[in-house]
Structure formats: structure tokens, C-alpha cells
């Protein structure tokens, strides 16, 4: 049955697996950002909480985009299982450091799909993934800019309050 269905799509099984893994990674990213939003909220960083909530929403959007693509090209989109995510962070800054690390991992995973699509001559998927390649430039840039605020403003005194305020600007620019 599975093979019969597969014969009716040009999507290779290996690419389908990579795409479903990416669905899962985006879902996990969405959950991670929720945990970051909650941590920021309960530690008094309301703007950062709003920023991470928005990021979480975007990640769900990314997940759906890939999920829909798999269905459109005749594959089997798998509703992702999300593993437990970290709820606690050592510091305000470490939340943003974690966010940047997570975005870098996503970029690397996306690059692997592009590489593999090209190798398999799946130009439709390669083309589809270009949107994500571009999106990751912005996602990483946002995360780096947030971390830069810690260095530029400094955390002493009312520093963290001002950093949280400045996060608003990153959030409103995209
Ligand atoms: Fe969908 Fe932030 O990677």
C-alpha cells in the first residue's frame, strides 16, 4: 500500500524523511520559544516575553509551511511529537544565547535539506527550501542583535530593564 502510494509521487523517501524531521524541528522550536516567553514573563521581562511569543508563532508557521508542502507533493506529512523542552534558564542573557544556538541548528538542518535535494535532483524541494534559507538570515540576525544589546547596554543597575525595552525595537522591525 505504502509503495503503491509512493509510486504516485516523485518525492523520494529520503527527502520526505528530512522534511518531516524539519517539521518536528520547527515544532520543537515553537515549544522552546514558549518556554522562553514564560521564563521572561515570570522574571519581569514583559517585552521579551512578547518577543518570544511572536517567535513561537512564527515557528508554528514554518512548521505548517513544510507540512503543507509535503502534502502538496504527495508525501505523508507526519504530525510531530515534541520532546520535553527546557523550562529553566540560568540568566536573562542565557535565554537569548539559547535562542541563537537553536536558530543556528535550524539553519544547518535547512542547509542539509537543500544539499540533499540537489543531490537527489529534487529541484522542487530545493526551490521550496530557499524561502527558509532567506528566513534564517533574518532569524539569526534577530537573535544576534538581541545578544548585542547585553554588551551595548550592559546588565548592571537598570541595564536589564533597558535591554528588555530595547527588545521591543527588534520585535517591531519584522
Ligand atoms: Fe523556523 Fe527560527 O527557524
mmCIF file of N, CA and C in Angstrom, residues 55-135:
data_model
loop_
_atom_site.group_PDB
_atom_site.id
_atom_site.type_symbol
_atom_site.label_atom_id
_atom_site.label_comp_id
_atom_site.label_asym_id
_atom_site.label_seq_id
_atom_site.Cartn_x
_atom_site.Cartn_y
_atom_site.Cartn_z
ATOM 1 N N UNK A 55 7.891 34.850 18.226
ATOM 2 C CA UNK A 55 8.799 33.892 17.580
ATOM 3 C C UNK A 55 8.173 32.492 17.551
ATOM 4 N N UNK A 56 7.524 32.157 18.653
ATOM 5 C CA UNK A 56 6.890 30.836 18.734
ATOM 6 C C UNK A 56 5.834 30.674 17.643
ATOM 7 N N UNK A 57 5.069 31.710 17.460
ATOM 8 C CA UNK A 57 4.045 31.730 16.420
ATOM 9 C C UNK A 57 4.662 31.551 15.031
ATOM 10 N N UNK A 58 5.761 32.257 14.809
ATOM 11 C CA UNK A 58 6.455 32.159 13.506
ATOM 12 C C UNK A 58 6.927 30.733 13.257
ATOM 13 N N UNK A 59 7.437 30.108 14.306
ATOM 14 C CA UNK A 59 7.929 28.724 14.150
ATOM 15 C C UNK A 59 6.796 27.776 13.789
ATOM 16 N N UNK A 60 5.646 28.011 14.399
ATOM 17 C CA UNK A 60 4.500 27.177 14.040
ATOM 18 C C UNK A 60 4.145 27.406 12.564
ATOM 19 N N UNK A 61 4.263 28.651 12.121
ATOM 20 C CA UNK A 61 4.037 28.970 10.712
ATOM 21 C C UNK A 61 5.015 28.218 9.807
ATOM 22 N N UNK A 62 6.283 28.158 10.234
ATOM 23 C CA UNK A 62 7.294 27.430 9.451
ATOM 24 C C UNK A 62 6.929 25.948 9.371
ATOM 25 N N UNK A 63 6.516 25.430 10.536
ATOM 26 C CA UNK A 63 6.148 24.015 10.590
ATOM 27 C C UNK A 63 5.019 23.726 9.597
ATOM 28 N N UNK A 64 4.001 24.576 9.616
ATOM 29 C CA UNK A 64 2.843 24.358 8.739
ATOM 30 C C UNK A 64 3.210 24.482 7.268
ATOM 31 N N UNK A 65 4.125 25.387 6.989
ATOM 32 C CA UNK A 65 4.551 25.600 5.594
ATOM 33 C C UNK A 65 5.155 24.301 5.034
ATOM 34 N N UNK A 66 6.005 23.669 5.829
ATOM 35 C CA UNK A 66 6.646 22.428 5.380
ATOM 36 C C UNK A 66 5.627 21.282 5.361
ATOM 37 N N UNK A 67 4.798 21.253 6.386
ATOM 38 C CA UNK A 67 3.755 20.219 6.483
ATOM 39 C C UNK A 67 2.866 20.251 5.233
ATOM 40 N N UNK A 68 2.444 21.445 4.850
ATOM 41 C CA UNK A 68 1.598 21.614 3.661
ATOM 42 C C UNK A 68 2.335 21.220 2.387
ATOM 43 N N UNK A 69 3.617 21.557 2.343
ATOM 44 C CA UNK A 69 4.405 21.218 1.154
ATOM 45 C C UNK A 69 4.455 19.693 0.970
ATOM 46 N N UNK A 70 4.715 18.988 2.063
ATOM 47 C CA UNK A 70 4.795 17.517 1.973
ATOM 48 C C UNK A 70 3.474 16.961 1.421
ATOM 49 N N UNK A 71 2.365 17.510 1.909
ATOM 50 C CA UNK A 71 1.056 17.026 1.432
ATOM 51 C C UNK A 71 0.856 17.382 -0.040
ATOM 52 N N UNK A 72 1.264 18.587 -0.414
ATOM 53 C CA UNK A 72 1.067 19.046 -1.788
ATOM 54 C C UNK A 72 1.816 18.185 -2.800
ATOM 55 N N UNK A 73 3.013 17.740 -2.413
ATOM 56 C CA UNK A 73 3.796 16.939 -3.365
ATOM 57 C C UNK A 73 3.508 15.443 -3.230
ATOM 58 N N UNK A 74 2.455 15.111 -2.497
ATOM 59 C CA UNK A 74 2.008 13.723 -2.451
ATOM 60 C C UNK A 74 2.693 12.858 -1.416
ATOM 61 N N UNK A 75 3.388 13.490 -0.486
ATOM 62 C CA UNK A 75 4.039 12.713 0.566
ATOM 63 C C UNK A 75 3.116 12.512 1.760
ATOM 64 N N UNK A 76 3.671 11.898 2.800
ATOM 65 C CA UNK A 76 2.913 11.702 4.038
ATOM 66 C C UNK A 76 3.473 12.637 5.093
ATOM 67 N N UNK A 77 2.708 13.666 5.414
ATOM 68 C CA UNK A 77 3.140 14.606 6.457
ATOM 69 C C UNK A 77 2.819 13.985 7.813
ATOM 70 N N UNK A 78 3.813 14.001 8.691
ATOM 71 C CA UNK A 78 3.640 13.366 9.998
ATOM 72 C C UNK A 78 3.490 14.420 11.091
ATOM 73 N N UNK A 79 2.378 14.344 11.826
ATOM 74 C CA UNK A 79 2.170 15.264 12.939
ATOM 75 C C UNK A 79 3.277 15.033 13.968
ATOM 76 N N UNK A 80 4.046 16.075 14.299
ATOM 77 C CA UNK A 80 5.274 15.853 15.077
ATOM 78 C C UNK A 80 5.061 15.599 16.566
ATOM 79 N N UNK A 81 5.927 14.761 17.087
ATOM 80 C CA UNK A 81 5.991 14.548 18.533
ATOM 81 C C UNK A 81 7.063 15.498 19.043
ATOM 82 N N UNK A 82 6.711 16.310 20.002
ATOM 83 C CA UNK A 82 7.707 17.270 20.503
ATOM 84 C C UNK A 82 8.264 16.792 21.839
ATOM 85 N N UNK A 83 9.592 16.635 21.906
ATOM 86 C CA UNK A 83 10.193 16.206 23.177
ATOM 87 C C UNK A 83 10.098 17.309 24.237
ATOM 88 N N UNK A 84 10.321 16.937 25.480
ATOM 89 C CA UNK A 84 10.267 17.923 26.565
ATOM 90 C C UNK A 84 11.303 19.022 26.315
ATOM 91 N N UNK A 85 10.906 20.251 26.511
ATOM 92 C CA UNK A 85 11.859 21.351 26.304
ATOM 93 C C UNK A 85 12.268 21.944 27.651
ATOM 94 N N UNK A 86 13.425 22.578 27.637
ATOM 95 C CA UNK A 86 13.964 23.187 28.857
ATOM 96 C C UNK A 86 13.091 24.366 29.299
ATOM 97 N N UNK A 87 12.705 24.367 30.560
ATOM 98 C CA UNK A 87 11.825 25.437 31.057
ATOM 99 C C UNK A 87 12.591 26.488 31.871
ATOM 100 N N UNK A 88 13.771 26.081 32.353
ATOM 101 C CA UNK A 88 14.534 26.987 33.225
ATOM 102 C C UNK A 88 15.798 27.474 32.529
ATOM 103 N N UNK A 89 16.181 28.696 32.841
ATOM 104 C CA UNK A 89 17.385 29.278 32.255
ATOM 105 C C UNK A 89 18.202 29.917 33.371
ATOM 106 N N UNK A 90 19.516 29.898 33.189
ATOM 107 C CA UNK A 90 20.398 30.402 34.240
ATOM 108 C C UNK A 90 20.321 31.921 34.373
ATOM 109 N N UNK A 91 20.041 32.603 33.260
ATOM 110 C CA UNK A 91 20.021 34.072 33.302
ATOM 111 C C UNK A 91 19.228 34.607 32.113
ATOM 112 N N UNK A 92 18.924 35.885 32.193
ATOM 113 C CA UNK A 92 18.222 36.569 31.089
ATOM 114 C C UNK A 92 19.019 36.416 29.794
ATOM 115 N N UNK A 93 20.308 36.694 29.901
ATOM 116 C CA UNK A 93 21.161 36.595 28.708
ATOM 117 C C UNK A 93 21.165 35.175 28.133
ATOM 118 N N UNK A 94 21.216 34.193 29.006
ATOM 119 C CA UNK A 94 21.313 32.804 28.513
ATOM 120 C C UNK A 94 20.072 32.381 27.722
ATOM 121 N N UNK A 95 18.947 33.037 27.974
ATOM 122 C CA UNK A 95 17.745 32.736 27.188
ATOM 123 C C UNK A 95 18.027 33.086 25.721
ATOM 124 N N UNK A 96 18.616 34.249 25.526
ATOM 125 C CA UNK A 96 18.895 34.694 24.152
ATOM 126 C C UNK A 96 20.035 33.901 23.518
ATOM 127 N N UNK A 97 20.996 33.497 24.345
ATOM 128 C CA UNK A 97 22.092 32.656 23.830
ATOM 129 C C UNK A 97 21.519 31.322 23.333
ATOM 130 N N UNK A 98 20.579 30.792 24.103
ATOM 131 C CA UNK A 98 19.935 29.523 23.723
ATOM 132 C C UNK A 98 19.152 29.697 22.429
ATOM 133 N N UNK A 99 18.472 30.835 22.308
ATOM 134 C CA UNK A 99 17.692 31.107 21.095
ATOM 135 C C UNK A 99 18.611 31.151 19.868
ATOM 136 N N UNK A 100 19.760 31.807 19.999
ATOM 137 C CA UNK A 100 20.683 31.894 18.859
ATOM 138 C C UNK A 100 21.211 30.504 18.493
ATOM 139 N N UNK A 101 21.605 29.732 19.503
ATOM 140 C CA UNK A 101 22.099 28.375 19.242
ATOM 141 C C UNK A 101 21.062 27.549 18.501
ATOM 142 N N UNK A 102 19.814 27.698 18.930
ATOM 143 C CA UNK A 102 18.724 26.949 18.326
ATOM 144 C C UNK A 102 18.539 27.358 16.862
ATOM 145 N N UNK A 103 18.615 28.657 16.599
ATOM 146 C CA UNK A 103 18.467 29.136 15.216
ATOM 147 C C UNK A 103 19.612 28.644 14.329
ATOM 148 N N UNK A 104 20.818 28.607 14.886
ATOM 149 C CA UNK A 104 21.969 28.125 14.100
ATOM 150 C C UNK A 104 21.753 26.643 13.732
ATOM 151 N N UNK A 105 21.242 25.867 14.681
ATOM 152 C CA UNK A 105 20.963 24.451 14.397
ATOM 153 C C UNK A 105 19.906 24.313 13.303
ATOM 154 N N UNK A 106 18.902 25.184 13.341
ATOM 155 C CA UNK A 106 17.855 25.145 12.308
ATOM 156 C C UNK A 106 18.467 25.471 10.942
ATOM 157 N N UNK A 107 19.301 26.497 10.897
ATOM 158 C CA UNK A 107 19.950 26.865 9.629
ATOM 159 C C UNK A 107 20.729 25.682 9.069
ATOM 160 N N UNK A 108 21.471 25.000 9.939
ATOM 161 C CA UNK A 108 22.280 23.862 9.478
ATOM 162 C C UNK A 108 21.393 22.737 8.942
ATOM 163 N N UNK A 109 20.275 22.507 9.616
ATOM 164 C CA UNK A 109 19.353 21.449 9.174
ATOM 165 C C UNK A 109 18.749 21.808 7.813
ATOM 166 N N UNK A 110 18.414 23.066 7.650
ATOM 167 C CA UNK A 110 17.842 23.518 6.375
ATOM 168 C C UNK A 110 18.877 23.391 5.252
ATOM 169 N N UNK A 111 20.102 23.765 5.555
ATOM 170 C CA UNK A 111 21.157 23.625 4.550
ATOM 171 C C UNK A 111 21.338 22.167 4.124
ATOM 172 N N UNK A 112 21.197 21.263 5.080
ATOM 173 C CA UNK A 112 21.340 19.834 4.752
ATOM 174 C C UNK A 112 20.226 19.380 3.807
ATOM 175 N N UNK A 113 19.024 19.918 4.011
ATOM 176 C CA UNK A 113 17.913 19.539 3.111
ATOM 177 C C UNK A 113 18.190 20.072 1.701
ATOM 178 N N UNK A 114 18.685 21.303 1.628
ATOM 179 C CA UNK A 114 18.997 21.883 0.312
ATOM 180 C C UNK A 114 20.062 21.029 -0.383
ATOM 181 N N UNK A 115 21.102 20.695 0.345
ATOM 182 C CA UNK A 115 22.195 19.886 -0.223
ATOM 183 C C UNK A 115 21.666 18.542 -0.728
ATOM 184 N N UNK A 116 20.856 17.891 0.093
ATOM 185 C CA UNK A 116 20.345 16.569 -0.254
ATOM 186 C C UNK A 116 19.358 16.639 -1.424
ATOM 187 N N UNK A 117 18.537 17.703 -1.449
ATOM 188 C CA UNK A 117 17.581 17.865 -2.556
ATOM 189 C C UNK A 117 18.333 17.985 -3.877
ATOM 190 N N UNK A 118 19.406 18.746 -3.830
ATOM 191 C CA UNK A 118 20.202 18.939 -5.051
ATOM 192 C C UNK A 118 20.829 17.615 -5.484
ATOM 193 N N UNK A 119 21.342 16.888 -4.515
ATOM 194 C CA UNK A 119 21.974 15.589 -4.801
ATOM 195 C C UNK A 119 20.966 14.620 -5.430
ATOM 196 N N UNK A 120 19.736 14.678 -4.949
ATOM 197 C CA UNK A 120 18.677 13.773 -5.439
ATOM 198 C C UNK A 120 17.944 14.350 -6.658
ATOM 199 N N UNK A 121 18.403 15.471 -7.128
ATOM 200 C CA UNK A 121 17.766 16.172 -8.261
ATOM 201 C C UNK A 121 16.291 16.481 -7.978
ATOM 202 N N UNK A 122 16.012 16.795 -6.728
ATOM 203 C CA UNK A 122 14.660 17.205 -6.341
ATOM 204 C C UNK A 122 14.663 18.739 -6.315
ATOM 205 N N UNK A 123 14.521 19.329 -7.489
ATOM 206 C CA UNK A 123 14.649 20.788 -7.598
ATOM 207 C C UNK A 123 13.442 21.523 -7.017
ATOM 208 N N UNK A 124 12.303 20.839 -6.985
ATOM 209 C CA UNK A 124 11.115 21.457 -6.379
ATOM 210 C C UNK A 124 11.362 21.722 -4.895
ATOM 211 N N UNK A 125 11.905 20.709 -4.223
ATOM 212 C CA UNK A 125 12.173 20.881 -2.788
ATOM 213 C C UNK A 125 13.303 21.878 -2.574
ATOM 214 N N UNK A 126 14.301 21.805 -3.430
ATOM 215 C CA UNK A 126 15.406 22.763 -3.289
ATOM 216 C C UNK A 126 14.875 24.192 -3.412
ATOM 217 N N UNK A 127 14.012 24.385 -4.392
ATOM 218 C CA UNK A 127 13.429 25.696 -4.628
ATOM 219 C C UNK A 127 12.549 26.129 -3.450
ATOM 220 N N UNK A 128 11.738 25.204 -2.983
ATOM 221 C CA UNK A 128 10.857 25.482 -1.837
ATOM 222 C C UNK A 128 11.666 25.895 -0.613
ATOM 223 N N UNK A 129 12.789 25.231 -0.405
ATOM 224 C CA UNK A 129 13.588 25.493 0.794
ATOM 225 C C UNK A 129 14.321 26.828 0.753
ATOM 226 N N UNK A 130 14.385 27.442 -0.417
ATOM 227 C CA UNK A 130 15.082 28.735 -0.499
ATOM 228 C C UNK A 130 14.425 29.787 0.400
ATOM 229 N N UNK A 131 13.115 29.704 0.540
ATOM 230 C CA UNK A 131 12.416 30.645 1.418
ATOM 231 C C UNK A 131 12.972 30.543 2.842
ATOM 232 N N UNK A 132 13.241 29.298 3.258
ATOM 233 C CA UNK A 132 13.755 29.070 4.608
ATOM 234 C C UNK A 132 15.212 29.531 4.737
ATOM 235 N N UNK A 133 15.962 29.367 3.649
ATOM 236 C CA UNK A 133 17.349 29.828 3.668
ATOM 237 C C UNK A 133 17.358 31.334 3.954
ATOM 238 N N UNK A 134 16.496 32.065 3.256
ATOM 239 C CA UNK A 134 16.411 33.515 3.462
ATOM 240 C C UNK A 134 15.875 33.870 4.842
ATOM 241 N N UNK A 135 14.861 33.144 5.257
ATOM 242 C CA UNK A 135 14.244 33.400 6.562
ATOM 243 C C UNK A 135 15.268 33.241 7.688
#
